[in-house]
CSV table of C-alpha atoms in Angstrom, one decimal:
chain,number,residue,atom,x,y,z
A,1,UNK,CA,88.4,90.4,88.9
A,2,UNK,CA,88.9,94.1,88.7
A,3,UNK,CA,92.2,95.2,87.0
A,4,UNK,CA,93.1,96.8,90.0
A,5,UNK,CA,93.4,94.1,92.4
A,6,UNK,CA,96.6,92.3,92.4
A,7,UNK,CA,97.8,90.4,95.5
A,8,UNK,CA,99.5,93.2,97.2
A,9,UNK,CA,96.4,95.2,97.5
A,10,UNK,CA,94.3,92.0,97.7
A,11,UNK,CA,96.4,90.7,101.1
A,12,UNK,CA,96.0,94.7,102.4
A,13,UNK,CA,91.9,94.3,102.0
A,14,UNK,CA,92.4,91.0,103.7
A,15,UNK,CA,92.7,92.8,107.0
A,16,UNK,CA,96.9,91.8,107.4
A,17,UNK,CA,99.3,94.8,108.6
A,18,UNK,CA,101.5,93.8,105.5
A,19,UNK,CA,104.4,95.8,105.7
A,20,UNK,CA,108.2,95.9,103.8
A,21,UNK,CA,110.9,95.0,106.2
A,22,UNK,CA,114.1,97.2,104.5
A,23,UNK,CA,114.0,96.9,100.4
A,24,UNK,CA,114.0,92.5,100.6
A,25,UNK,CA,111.1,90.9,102.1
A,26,UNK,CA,107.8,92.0,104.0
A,27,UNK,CA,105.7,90.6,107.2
A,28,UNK,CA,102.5,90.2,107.4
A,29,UNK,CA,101.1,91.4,111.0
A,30,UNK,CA,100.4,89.6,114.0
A,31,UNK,CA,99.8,85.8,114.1
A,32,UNK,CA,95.7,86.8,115.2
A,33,UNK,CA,95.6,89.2,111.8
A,34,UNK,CA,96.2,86.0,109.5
A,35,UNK,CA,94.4,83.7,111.4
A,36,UNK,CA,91.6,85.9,110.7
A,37,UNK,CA,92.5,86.4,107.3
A,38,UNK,CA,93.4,82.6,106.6
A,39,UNK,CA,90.9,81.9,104.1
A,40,UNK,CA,90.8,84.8,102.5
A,41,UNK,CA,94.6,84.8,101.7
A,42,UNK,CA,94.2,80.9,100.9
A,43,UNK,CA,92.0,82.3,97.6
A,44,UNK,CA,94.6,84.6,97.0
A,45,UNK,CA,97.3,82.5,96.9
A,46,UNK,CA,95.0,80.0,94.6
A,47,UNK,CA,94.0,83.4,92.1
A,48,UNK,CA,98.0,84.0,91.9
A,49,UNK,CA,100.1,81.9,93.0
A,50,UNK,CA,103.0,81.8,94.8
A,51,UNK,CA,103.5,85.1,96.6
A,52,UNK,CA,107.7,84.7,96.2
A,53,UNK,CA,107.9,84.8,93.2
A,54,UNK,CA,105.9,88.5,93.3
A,55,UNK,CA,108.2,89.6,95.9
A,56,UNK,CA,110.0,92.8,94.7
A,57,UNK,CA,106.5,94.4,93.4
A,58,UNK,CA,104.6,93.6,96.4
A,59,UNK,CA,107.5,95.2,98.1
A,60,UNK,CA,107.8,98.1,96.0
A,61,UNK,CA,104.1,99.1,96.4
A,62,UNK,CA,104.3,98.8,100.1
A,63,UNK,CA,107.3,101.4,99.9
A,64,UNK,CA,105.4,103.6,98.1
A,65,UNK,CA,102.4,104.4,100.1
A,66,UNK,CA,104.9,104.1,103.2
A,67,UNK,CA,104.1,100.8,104.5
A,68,UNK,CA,107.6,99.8,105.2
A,69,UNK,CA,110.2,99.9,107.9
A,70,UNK,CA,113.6,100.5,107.2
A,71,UNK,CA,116.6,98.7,109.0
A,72,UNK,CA,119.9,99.0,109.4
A,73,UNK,CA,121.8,95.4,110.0
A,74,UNK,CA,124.9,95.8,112.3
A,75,UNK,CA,128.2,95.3,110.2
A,76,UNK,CA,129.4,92.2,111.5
A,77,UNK,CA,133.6,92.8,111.6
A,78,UNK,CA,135.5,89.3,111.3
């Protein structure tokens, strides 16, 4: 494996729009994109694991070559 693959990168070559949603959690594309890509991110989850627990990098990266969207949640007044 080359040293700079990791799973963020790896689920990116996979074909999936993976994109940060805000600075907490990310989507990856459309349903057809990871059907497409099932096996392939199948072998990544088996080379790393559970992607949770990798969260806040995979996040981070995204973020910094501008794969994210940034929301704004309503302020909910009670």
């Amino acid at each position: 494996m080359s040293p700079c693959l990791s799973p963020r990168t790896e689920v990116i070559a996979a074909g999936c729009d993976i994109n940060a949603v805000g600075h907490d959690m990310y989507v990856l594309g459309d349903v057809d994109e990871q059907e497409e890509a099932k096996e392939e991110l199948s072998r990544i989850g088996e080379r790393y694991g559970d992607r949770a627990a990798l969260r806040s990098e995979i996040i981070a990266y995204l973020r910094s070559i501008g794969r994210f969207v940034d929301v704004t949640w309503p302020q909910t007044i009670h």
